[in-house]
Short mmCIF file of C-alpha atoms in Angstrom, two decimals:
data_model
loop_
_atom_site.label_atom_id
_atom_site.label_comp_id
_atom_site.label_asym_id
_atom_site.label_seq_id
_atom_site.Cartn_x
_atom_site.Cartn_y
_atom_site.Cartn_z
CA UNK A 1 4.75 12.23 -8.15
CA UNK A 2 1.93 14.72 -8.67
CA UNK A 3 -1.08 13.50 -10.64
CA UNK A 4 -3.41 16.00 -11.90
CA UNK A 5 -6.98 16.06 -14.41
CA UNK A 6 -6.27 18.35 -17.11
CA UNK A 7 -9.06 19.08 -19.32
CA UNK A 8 -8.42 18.16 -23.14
CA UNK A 9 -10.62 17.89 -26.47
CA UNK A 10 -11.89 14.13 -25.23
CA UNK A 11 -12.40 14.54 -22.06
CA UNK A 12 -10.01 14.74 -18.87
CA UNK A 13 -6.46 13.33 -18.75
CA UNK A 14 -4.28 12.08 -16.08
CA UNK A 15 -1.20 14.37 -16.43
CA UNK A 16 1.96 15.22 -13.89
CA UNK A 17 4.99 17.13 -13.96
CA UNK A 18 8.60 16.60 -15.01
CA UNK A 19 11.51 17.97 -14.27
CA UNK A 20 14.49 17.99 -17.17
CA UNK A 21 17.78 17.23 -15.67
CA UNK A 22 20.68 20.02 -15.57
CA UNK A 23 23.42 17.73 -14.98
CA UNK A 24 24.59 14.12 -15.62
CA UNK A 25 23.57 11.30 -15.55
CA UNK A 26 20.54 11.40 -18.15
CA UNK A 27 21.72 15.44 -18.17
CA UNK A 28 18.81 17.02 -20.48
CA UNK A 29 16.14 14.53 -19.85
CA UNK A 30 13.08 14.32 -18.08
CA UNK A 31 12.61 12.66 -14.48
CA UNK A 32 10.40 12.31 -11.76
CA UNK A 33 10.70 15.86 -9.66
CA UNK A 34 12.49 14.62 -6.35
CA UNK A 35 16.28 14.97 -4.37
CA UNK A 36 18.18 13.93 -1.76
CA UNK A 37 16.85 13.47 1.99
CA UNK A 38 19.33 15.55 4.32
CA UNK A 39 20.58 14.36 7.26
CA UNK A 40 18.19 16.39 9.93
CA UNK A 41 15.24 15.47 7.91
CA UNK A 42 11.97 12.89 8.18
CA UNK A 43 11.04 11.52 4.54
CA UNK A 44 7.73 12.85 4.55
CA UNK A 45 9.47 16.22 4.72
CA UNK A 46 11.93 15.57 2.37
CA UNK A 47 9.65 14.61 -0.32
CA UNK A 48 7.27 18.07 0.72
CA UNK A 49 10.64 19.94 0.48
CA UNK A 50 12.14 18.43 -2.63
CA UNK A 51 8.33 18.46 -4.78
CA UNK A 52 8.83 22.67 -4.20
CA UNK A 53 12.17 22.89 -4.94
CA UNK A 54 11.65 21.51 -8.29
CA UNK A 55 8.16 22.17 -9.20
CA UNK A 56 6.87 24.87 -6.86
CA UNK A 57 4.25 22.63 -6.38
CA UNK A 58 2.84 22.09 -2.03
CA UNK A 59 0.14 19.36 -1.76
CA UNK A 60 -1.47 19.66 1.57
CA UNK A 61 -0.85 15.59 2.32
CA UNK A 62 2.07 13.15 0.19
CA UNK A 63 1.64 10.16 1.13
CA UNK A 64 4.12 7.34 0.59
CA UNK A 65 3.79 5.34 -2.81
CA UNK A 66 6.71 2.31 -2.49
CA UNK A 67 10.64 2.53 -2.17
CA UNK A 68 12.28 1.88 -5.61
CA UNK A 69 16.20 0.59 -4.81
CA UNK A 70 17.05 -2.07 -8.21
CA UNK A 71 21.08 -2.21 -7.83
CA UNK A 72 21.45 -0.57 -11.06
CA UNK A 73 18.67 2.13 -11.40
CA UNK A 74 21.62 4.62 -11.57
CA UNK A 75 25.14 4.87 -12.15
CA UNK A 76 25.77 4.99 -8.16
CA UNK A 77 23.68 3.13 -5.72
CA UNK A 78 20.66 4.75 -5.01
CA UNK A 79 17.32 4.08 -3.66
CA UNK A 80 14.17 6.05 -4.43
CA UNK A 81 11.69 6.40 -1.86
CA UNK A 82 8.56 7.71 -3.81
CA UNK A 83 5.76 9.88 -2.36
CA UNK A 84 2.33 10.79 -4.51
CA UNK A 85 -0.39 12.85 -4.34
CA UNK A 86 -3.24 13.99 -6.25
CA UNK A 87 -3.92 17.87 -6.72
CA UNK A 88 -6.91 19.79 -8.18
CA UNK A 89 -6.06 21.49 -11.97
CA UNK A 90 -7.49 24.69 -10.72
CA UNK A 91 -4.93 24.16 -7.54
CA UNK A 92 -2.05 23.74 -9.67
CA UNK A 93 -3.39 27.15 -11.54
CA UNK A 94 -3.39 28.50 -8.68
CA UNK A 95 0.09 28.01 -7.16
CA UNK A 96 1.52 28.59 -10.63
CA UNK A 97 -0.27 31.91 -10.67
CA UNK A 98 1.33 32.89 -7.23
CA UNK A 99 4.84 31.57 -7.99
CA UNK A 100 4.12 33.92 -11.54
CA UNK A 101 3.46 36.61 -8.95
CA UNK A 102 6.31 36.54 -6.90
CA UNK A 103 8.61 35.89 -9.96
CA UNK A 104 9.89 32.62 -8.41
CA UNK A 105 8.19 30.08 -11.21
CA UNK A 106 10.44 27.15 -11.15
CA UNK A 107 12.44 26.51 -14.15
CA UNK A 108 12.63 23.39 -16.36
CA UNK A 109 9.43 21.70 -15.45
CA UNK A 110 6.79 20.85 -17.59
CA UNK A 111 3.55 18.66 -17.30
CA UNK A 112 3.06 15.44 -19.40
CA UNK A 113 0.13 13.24 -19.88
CA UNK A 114 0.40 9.87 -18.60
CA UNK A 115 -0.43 8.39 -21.76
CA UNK A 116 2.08 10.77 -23.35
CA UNK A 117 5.38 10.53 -21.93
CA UNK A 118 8.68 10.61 -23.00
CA UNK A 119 11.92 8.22 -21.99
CA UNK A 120 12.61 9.64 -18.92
CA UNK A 121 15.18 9.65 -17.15
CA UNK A 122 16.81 6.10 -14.86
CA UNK A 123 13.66 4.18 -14.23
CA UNK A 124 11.25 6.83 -14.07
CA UNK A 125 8.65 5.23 -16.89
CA UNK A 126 8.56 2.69 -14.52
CA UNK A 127 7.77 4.01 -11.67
CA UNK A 128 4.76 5.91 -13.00
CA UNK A 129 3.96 2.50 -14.57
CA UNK A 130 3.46 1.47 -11.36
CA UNK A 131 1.76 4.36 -9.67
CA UNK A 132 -0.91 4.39 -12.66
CA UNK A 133 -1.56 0.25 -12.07
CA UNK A 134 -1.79 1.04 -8.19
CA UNK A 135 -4.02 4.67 -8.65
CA UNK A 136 -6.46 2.49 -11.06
CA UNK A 137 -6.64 -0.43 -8.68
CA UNK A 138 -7.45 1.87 -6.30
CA UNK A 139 -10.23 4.03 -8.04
CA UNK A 140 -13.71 2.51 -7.98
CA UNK A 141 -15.94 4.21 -6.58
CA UNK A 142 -14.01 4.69 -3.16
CA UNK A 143 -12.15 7.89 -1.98
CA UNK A 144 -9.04 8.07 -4.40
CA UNK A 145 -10.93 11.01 -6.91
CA UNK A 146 -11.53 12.62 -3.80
CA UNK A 147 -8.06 14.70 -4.37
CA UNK A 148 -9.21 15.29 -7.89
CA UNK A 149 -12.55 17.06 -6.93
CA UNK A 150 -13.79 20.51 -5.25
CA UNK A 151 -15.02 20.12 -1.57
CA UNK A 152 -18.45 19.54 -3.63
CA UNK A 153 -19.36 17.31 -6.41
CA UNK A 154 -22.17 15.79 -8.14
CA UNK A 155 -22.03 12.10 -9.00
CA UNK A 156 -21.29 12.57 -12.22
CA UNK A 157 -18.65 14.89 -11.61
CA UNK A 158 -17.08 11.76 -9.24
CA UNK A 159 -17.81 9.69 -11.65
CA UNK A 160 -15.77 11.26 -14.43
CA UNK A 161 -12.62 11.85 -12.73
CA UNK A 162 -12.89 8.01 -12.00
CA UNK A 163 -13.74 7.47 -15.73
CA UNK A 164 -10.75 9.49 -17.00
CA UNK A 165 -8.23 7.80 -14.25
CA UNK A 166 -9.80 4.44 -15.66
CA UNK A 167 -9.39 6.00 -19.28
CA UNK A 168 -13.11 4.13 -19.80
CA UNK A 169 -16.69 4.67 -19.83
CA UNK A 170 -18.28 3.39 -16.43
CA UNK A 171 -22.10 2.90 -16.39
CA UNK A 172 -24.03 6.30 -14.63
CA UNK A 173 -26.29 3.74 -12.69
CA UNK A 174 -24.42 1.44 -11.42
CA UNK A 175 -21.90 4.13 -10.40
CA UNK A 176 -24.53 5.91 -8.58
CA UNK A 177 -25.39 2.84 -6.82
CA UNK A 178 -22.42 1.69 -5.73
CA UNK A 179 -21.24 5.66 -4.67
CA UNK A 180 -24.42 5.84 -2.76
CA UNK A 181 -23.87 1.97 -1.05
CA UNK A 182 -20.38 3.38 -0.06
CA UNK A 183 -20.62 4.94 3.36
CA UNK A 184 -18.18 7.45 2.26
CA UNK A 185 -20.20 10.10 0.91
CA UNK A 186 -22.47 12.52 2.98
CA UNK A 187 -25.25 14.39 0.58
CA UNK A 188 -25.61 18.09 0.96
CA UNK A 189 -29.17 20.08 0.54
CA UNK A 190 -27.64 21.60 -2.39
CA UNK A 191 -27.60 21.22 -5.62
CA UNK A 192 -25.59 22.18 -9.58
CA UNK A 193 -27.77 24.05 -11.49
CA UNK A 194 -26.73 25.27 -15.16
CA UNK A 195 -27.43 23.28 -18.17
CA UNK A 196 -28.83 20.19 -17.45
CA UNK A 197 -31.23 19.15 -14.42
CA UNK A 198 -30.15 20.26 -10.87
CA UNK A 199 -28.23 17.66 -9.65
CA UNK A 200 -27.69 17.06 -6.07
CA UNK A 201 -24.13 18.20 -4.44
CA UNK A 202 -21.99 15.41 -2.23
CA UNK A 203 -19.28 15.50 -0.12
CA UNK A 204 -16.46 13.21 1.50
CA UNK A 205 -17.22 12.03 5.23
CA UNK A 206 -14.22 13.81 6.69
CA UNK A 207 -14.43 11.09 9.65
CA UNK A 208 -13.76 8.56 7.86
CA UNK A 209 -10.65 9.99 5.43
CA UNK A 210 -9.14 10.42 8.75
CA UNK A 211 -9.63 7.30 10.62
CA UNK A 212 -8.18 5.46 7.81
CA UNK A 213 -5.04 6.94 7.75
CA UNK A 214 -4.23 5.30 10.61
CA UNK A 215 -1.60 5.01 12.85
CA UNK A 216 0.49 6.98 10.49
CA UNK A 217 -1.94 10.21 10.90
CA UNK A 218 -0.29 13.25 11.18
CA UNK A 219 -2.14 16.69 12.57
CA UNK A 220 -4.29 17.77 9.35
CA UNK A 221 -2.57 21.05 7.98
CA UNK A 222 -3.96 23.88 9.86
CA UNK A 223 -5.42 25.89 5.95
CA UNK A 224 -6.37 22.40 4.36
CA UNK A 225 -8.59 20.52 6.95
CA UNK A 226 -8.83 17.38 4.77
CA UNK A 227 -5.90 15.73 3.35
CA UNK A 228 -5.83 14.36 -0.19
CA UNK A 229 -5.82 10.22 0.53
CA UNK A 230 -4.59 8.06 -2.59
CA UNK A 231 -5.21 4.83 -0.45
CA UNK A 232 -4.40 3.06 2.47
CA UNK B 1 8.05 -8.60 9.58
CA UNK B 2 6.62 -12.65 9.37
CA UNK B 3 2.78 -13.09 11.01
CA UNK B 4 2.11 -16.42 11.41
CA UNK B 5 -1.13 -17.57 12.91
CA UNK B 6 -0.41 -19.89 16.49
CA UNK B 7 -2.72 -22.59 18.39
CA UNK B 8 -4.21 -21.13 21.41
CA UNK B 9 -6.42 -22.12 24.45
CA UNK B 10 -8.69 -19.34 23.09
CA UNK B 11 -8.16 -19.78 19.42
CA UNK B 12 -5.25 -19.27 17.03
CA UNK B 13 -3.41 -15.60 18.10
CA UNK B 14 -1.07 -13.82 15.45
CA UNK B 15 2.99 -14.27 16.51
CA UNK B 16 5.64 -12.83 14.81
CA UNK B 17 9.64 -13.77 15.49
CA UNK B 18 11.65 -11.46 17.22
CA UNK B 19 15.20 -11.10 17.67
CA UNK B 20 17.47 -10.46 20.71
CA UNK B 21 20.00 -7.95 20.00
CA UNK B 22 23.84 -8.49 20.57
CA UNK B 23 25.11 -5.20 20.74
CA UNK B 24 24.20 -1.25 21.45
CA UNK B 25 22.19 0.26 20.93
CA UNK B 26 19.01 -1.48 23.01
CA UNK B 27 21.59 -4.56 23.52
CA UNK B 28 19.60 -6.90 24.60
CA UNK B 29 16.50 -5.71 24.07
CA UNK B 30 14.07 -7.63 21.61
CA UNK B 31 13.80 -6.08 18.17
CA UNK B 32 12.17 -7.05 14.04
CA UNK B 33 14.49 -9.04 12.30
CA UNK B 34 16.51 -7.14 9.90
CA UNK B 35 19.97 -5.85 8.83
CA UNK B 36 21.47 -3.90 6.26
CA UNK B 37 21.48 -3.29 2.47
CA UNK B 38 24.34 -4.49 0.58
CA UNK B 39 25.97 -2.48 -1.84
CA UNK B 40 25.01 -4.94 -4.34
CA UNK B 41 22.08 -6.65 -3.80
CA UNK B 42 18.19 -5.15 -4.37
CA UNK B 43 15.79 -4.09 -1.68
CA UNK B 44 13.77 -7.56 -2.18
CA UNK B 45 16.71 -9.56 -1.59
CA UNK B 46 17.93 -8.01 0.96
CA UNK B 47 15.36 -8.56 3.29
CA UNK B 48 14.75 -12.36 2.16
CA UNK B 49 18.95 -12.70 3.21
CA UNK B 50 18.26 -10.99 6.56
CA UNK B 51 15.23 -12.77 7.60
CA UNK B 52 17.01 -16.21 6.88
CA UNK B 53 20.33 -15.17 8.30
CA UNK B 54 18.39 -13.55 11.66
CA UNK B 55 15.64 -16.13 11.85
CA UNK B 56 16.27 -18.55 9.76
CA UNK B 57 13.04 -18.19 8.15
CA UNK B 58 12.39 -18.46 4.32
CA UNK B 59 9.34 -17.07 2.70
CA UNK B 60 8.15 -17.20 -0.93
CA UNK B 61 7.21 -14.07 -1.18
CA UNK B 62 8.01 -10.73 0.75
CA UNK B 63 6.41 -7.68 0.70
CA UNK B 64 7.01 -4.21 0.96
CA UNK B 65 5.15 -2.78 3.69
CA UNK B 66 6.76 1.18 4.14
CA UNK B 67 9.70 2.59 4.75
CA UNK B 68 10.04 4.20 8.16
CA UNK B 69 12.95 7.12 8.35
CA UNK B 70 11.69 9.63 11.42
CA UNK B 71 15.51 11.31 12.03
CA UNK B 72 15.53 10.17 15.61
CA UNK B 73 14.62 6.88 15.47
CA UNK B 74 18.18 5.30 16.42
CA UNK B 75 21.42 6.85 16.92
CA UNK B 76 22.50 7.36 13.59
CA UNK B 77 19.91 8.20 11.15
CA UNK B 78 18.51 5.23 9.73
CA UNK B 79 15.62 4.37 7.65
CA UNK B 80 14.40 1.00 7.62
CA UNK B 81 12.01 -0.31 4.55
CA UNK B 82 9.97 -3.32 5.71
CA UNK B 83 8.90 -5.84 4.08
CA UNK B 84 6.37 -8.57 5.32
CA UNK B 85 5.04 -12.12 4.47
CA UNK B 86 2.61 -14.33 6.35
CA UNK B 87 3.61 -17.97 7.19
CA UNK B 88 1.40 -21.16 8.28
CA UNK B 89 2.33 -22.08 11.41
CA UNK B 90 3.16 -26.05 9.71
CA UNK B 91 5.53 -24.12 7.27
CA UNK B 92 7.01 -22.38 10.14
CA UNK B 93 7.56 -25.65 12.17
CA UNK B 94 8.89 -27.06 9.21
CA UNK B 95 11.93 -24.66 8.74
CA UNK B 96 12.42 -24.98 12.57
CA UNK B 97 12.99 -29.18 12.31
CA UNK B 98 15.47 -28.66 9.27
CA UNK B 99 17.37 -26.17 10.81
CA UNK B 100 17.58 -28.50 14.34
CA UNK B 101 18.30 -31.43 11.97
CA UNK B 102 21.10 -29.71 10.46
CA UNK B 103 22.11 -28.01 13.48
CA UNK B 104 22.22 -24.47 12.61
CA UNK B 105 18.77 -23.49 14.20
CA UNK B 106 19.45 -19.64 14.79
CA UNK B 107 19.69 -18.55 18.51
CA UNK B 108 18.39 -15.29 19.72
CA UNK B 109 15.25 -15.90 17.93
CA UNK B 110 11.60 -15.94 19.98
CA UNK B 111 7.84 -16.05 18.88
CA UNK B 112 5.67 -13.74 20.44
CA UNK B 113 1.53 -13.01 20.58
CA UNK B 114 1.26 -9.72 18.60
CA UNK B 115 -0.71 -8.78 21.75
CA UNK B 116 1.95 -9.84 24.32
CA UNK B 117 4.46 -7.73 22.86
CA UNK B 118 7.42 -6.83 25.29
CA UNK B 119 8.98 -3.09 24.54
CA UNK B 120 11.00 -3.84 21.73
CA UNK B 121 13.98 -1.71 20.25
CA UNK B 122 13.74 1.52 18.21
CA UNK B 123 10.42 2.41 17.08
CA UNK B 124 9.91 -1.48 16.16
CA UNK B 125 6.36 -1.72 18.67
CA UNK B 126 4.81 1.62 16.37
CA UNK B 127 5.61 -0.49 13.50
CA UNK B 128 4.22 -3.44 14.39
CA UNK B 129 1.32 -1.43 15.38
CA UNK B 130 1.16 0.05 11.30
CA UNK B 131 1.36 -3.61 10.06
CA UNK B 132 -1.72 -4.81 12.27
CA UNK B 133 -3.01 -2.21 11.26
CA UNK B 134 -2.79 -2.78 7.68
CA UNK B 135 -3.35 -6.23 7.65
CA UNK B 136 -7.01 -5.34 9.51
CA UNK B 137 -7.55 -3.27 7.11
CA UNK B 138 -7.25 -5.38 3.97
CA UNK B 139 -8.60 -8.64 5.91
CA UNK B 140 -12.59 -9.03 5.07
CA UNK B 141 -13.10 -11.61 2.69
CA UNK B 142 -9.93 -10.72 0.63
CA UNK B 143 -6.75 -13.02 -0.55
CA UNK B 144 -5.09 -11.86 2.65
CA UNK B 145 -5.77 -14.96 4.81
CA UNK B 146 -4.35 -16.34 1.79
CA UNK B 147 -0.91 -17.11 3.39
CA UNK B 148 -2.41 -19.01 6.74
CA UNK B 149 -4.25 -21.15 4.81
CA UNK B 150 -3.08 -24.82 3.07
CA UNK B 151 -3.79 -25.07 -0.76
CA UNK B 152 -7.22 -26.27 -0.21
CA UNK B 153 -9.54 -25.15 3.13
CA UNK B 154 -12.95 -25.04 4.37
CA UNK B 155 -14.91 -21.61 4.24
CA UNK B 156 -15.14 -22.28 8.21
CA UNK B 157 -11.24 -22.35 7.96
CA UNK B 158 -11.26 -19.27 5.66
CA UNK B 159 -13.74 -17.34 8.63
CA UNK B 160 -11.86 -18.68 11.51
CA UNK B 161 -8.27 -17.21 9.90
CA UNK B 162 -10.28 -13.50 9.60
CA UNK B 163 -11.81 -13.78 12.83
CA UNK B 164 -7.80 -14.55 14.13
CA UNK B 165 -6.47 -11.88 12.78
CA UNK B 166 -9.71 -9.46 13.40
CA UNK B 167 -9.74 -10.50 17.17
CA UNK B 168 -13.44 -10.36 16.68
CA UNK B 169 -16.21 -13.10 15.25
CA UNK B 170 -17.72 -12.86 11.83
CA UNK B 171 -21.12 -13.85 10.66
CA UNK B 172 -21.15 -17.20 9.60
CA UNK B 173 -23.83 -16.68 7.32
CA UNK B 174 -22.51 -13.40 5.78
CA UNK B 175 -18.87 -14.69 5.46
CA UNK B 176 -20.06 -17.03 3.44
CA UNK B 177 -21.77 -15.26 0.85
CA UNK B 178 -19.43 -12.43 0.66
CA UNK B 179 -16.54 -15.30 0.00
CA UNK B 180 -18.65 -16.49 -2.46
CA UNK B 181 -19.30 -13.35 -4.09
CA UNK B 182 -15.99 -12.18 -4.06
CA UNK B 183 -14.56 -13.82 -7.72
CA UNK B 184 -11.52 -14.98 -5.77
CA UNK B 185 -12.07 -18.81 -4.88
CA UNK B 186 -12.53 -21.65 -7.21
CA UNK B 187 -14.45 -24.44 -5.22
CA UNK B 188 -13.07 -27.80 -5.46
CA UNK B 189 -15.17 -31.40 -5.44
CA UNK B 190 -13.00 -32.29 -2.91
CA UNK B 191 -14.92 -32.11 1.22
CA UNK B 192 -13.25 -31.58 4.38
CA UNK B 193 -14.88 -34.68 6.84
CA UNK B 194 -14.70 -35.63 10.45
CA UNK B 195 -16.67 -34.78 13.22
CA UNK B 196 -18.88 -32.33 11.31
CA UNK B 197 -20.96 -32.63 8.46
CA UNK B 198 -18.86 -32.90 5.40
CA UNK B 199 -17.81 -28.92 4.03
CA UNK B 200 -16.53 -28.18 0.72
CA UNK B 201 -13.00 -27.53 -0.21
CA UNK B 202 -11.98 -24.43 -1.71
CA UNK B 203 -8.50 -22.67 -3.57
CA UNK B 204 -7.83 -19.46 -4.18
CA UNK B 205 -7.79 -18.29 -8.35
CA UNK B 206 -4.49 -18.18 -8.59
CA UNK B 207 -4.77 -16.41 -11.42
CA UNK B 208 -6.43 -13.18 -10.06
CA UNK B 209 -3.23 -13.30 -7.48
CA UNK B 210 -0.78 -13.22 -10.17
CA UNK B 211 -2.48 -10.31 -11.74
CA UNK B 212 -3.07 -8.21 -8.65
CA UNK B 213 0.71 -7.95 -7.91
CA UNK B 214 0.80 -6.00 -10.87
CA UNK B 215 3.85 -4.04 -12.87
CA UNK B 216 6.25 -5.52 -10.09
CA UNK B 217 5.44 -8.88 -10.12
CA UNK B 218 8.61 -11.33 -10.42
CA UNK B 219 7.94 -14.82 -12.29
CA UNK B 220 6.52 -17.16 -9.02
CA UNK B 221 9.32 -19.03 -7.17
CA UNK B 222 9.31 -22.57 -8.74
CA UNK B 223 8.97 -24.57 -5.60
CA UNK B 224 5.73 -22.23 -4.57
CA UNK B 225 3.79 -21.54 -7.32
CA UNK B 226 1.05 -19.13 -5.43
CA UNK B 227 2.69 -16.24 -3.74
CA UNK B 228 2.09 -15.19 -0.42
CA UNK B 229 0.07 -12.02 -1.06
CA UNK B 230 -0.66 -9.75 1.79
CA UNK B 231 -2.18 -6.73 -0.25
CA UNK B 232 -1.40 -4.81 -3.20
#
């Protein structure tokens, strides 16, 4: 499951893509993007592997959401072991662009706002059900926009990506208060400049994305020093 | 994977139950409870049927904690999805004296200190390692002590659970305002008395634990009403 902002007329909305189904069951429908993990093959690089065969789509860290295995999800026995991760819009341009490039774009996939979906396929509308109840537990003021943002941001550019993952309004000061209280943000010497005031430019402490990962860390990808954490 | 909290000479230390195994591969070697997923039966209940059938153990509430699937783990490929629960050590004792009354107290079963672990089978020590982990994580002032405590404790009870599973002091002073602070405990007018100065009862809000587990909650088991919640 890859959640993205996309820009619309009111503001920001959580969005991710879909892949419609070639074959039965649920043959023409949407679903989560996904496949089977072969026999030679770790799930963390299964769910890397299956996310670009479907979508095209790489995300520099998935990280492991919750296993899904109800008796009757499907019409054989099958359990679902779900991976997320959060991925800049101009990133998704970006790969889409190259995969234009190459003439490889992926077929049958199309992105859907959260609050926008179809009836998708199994128990996929459940499943992002629960992904969107853990991602806005989650949000705050802590690290989870941190995937959603360049390697710079102003407060108020963290503090809409939470608002739009919230889908409300949260209050500039006490945002910047809490942000600031955090320990989790390091403040550059420089600033946005355009339209309004300049407005001082932040970034994540890379120390502490690390540490929390845990005893789970892997070796940060070699082009993306910082991985995109959803939570712990 | 059950943590219950144990009576020490320097404190109460975190034990879990492990199992001796019968057969290859690592016969005889101590390993996690488990066993396989029936064809027809859900992830949930399958690890509440092989926790009781390994252990003997019964808890109200289990929770996933990840699914572990590295290819060479064990000699086939396997991937195991653990689940967890915390248990007071009187519950604990409790199941043990039914199952001697009724004579069918499990054999092969042993407690041991989370930091007195032998080299168990499989990858089982790395994932005990994860679960610490996680639990020390989510411990501060949060519901997760939740499942050592009885109904109604002390805030000196609440501290001295943390500091257990922490393996490090707290504050007094701070512990006890963040508690406060933290929305989560309803104080009672009941006090604990003895040899100290009389200290107020507390219970958790049950209501903010319902809520927190979320789109996958399950109606609370009837003899239990509060769940067992490690972390959502």
């Amino acid at each position: 499951m890859i959640f993205t902002l996309r820009p619309s007329a009111g503001g920001a909305v959580l969005a991710l893509p879909l892949v419609r189904r070639t074959r039965d069951p649920f043959q023409g429908h949407w679903a989560l993007p996904g496949g089977w993990l072969d026999a030679a093959e770790g799930l963390d690089a299964a769910a890397s592997r299956t996310l670009a065969e479907t979508t095209g789509l790489t995300a520099s860290y998935l990280e492991q959401l919750y296993a899904f295995g109800d008796v009757d999800r499907s019409t054989t026995r099958v359990v679902s072991i779900v991976y997320w991760a959060l991925l800049r819009q101009d990133e998704v341009d970006a790969q889409r662009a190259a995969h234009d490039a190459a003439g490889d774009a992926p077929e049958n996939v199309a992105w859907s706002a959260v609050e926008d979906l179809p009836a998708l396929a199994f128990d996929h509308n459940q499943i992002i059900t629960y992904a969107l109840w853990r991602l806005r537990n989650k949000v705050g003021y802590s690290r989870i926009a941190h995937g959603l943002l360049p390697d710079e941001f102003t407060l108020a550019e963290l503090r809409e990506v939470n608002e739009s993952i919230l889908g409300r309004r949260l209050d500039p000061a006490n945002f910047r208060r809490q942000a600031e209280a955090s320990g989790t943000l390091i403040p550059t010497d420089r600033f946005r400049t355009g339209s309004h005031r300049p407005a001082r430019l932040y970034r994540y402490d890379v120390a502490v994305e690390l540490a929390e990962r845990g005893p789970l860390s892997a070796p940060p990808e070699s082009d993306h020093p910082v991985p995109h954490r959803i939570e712990e």
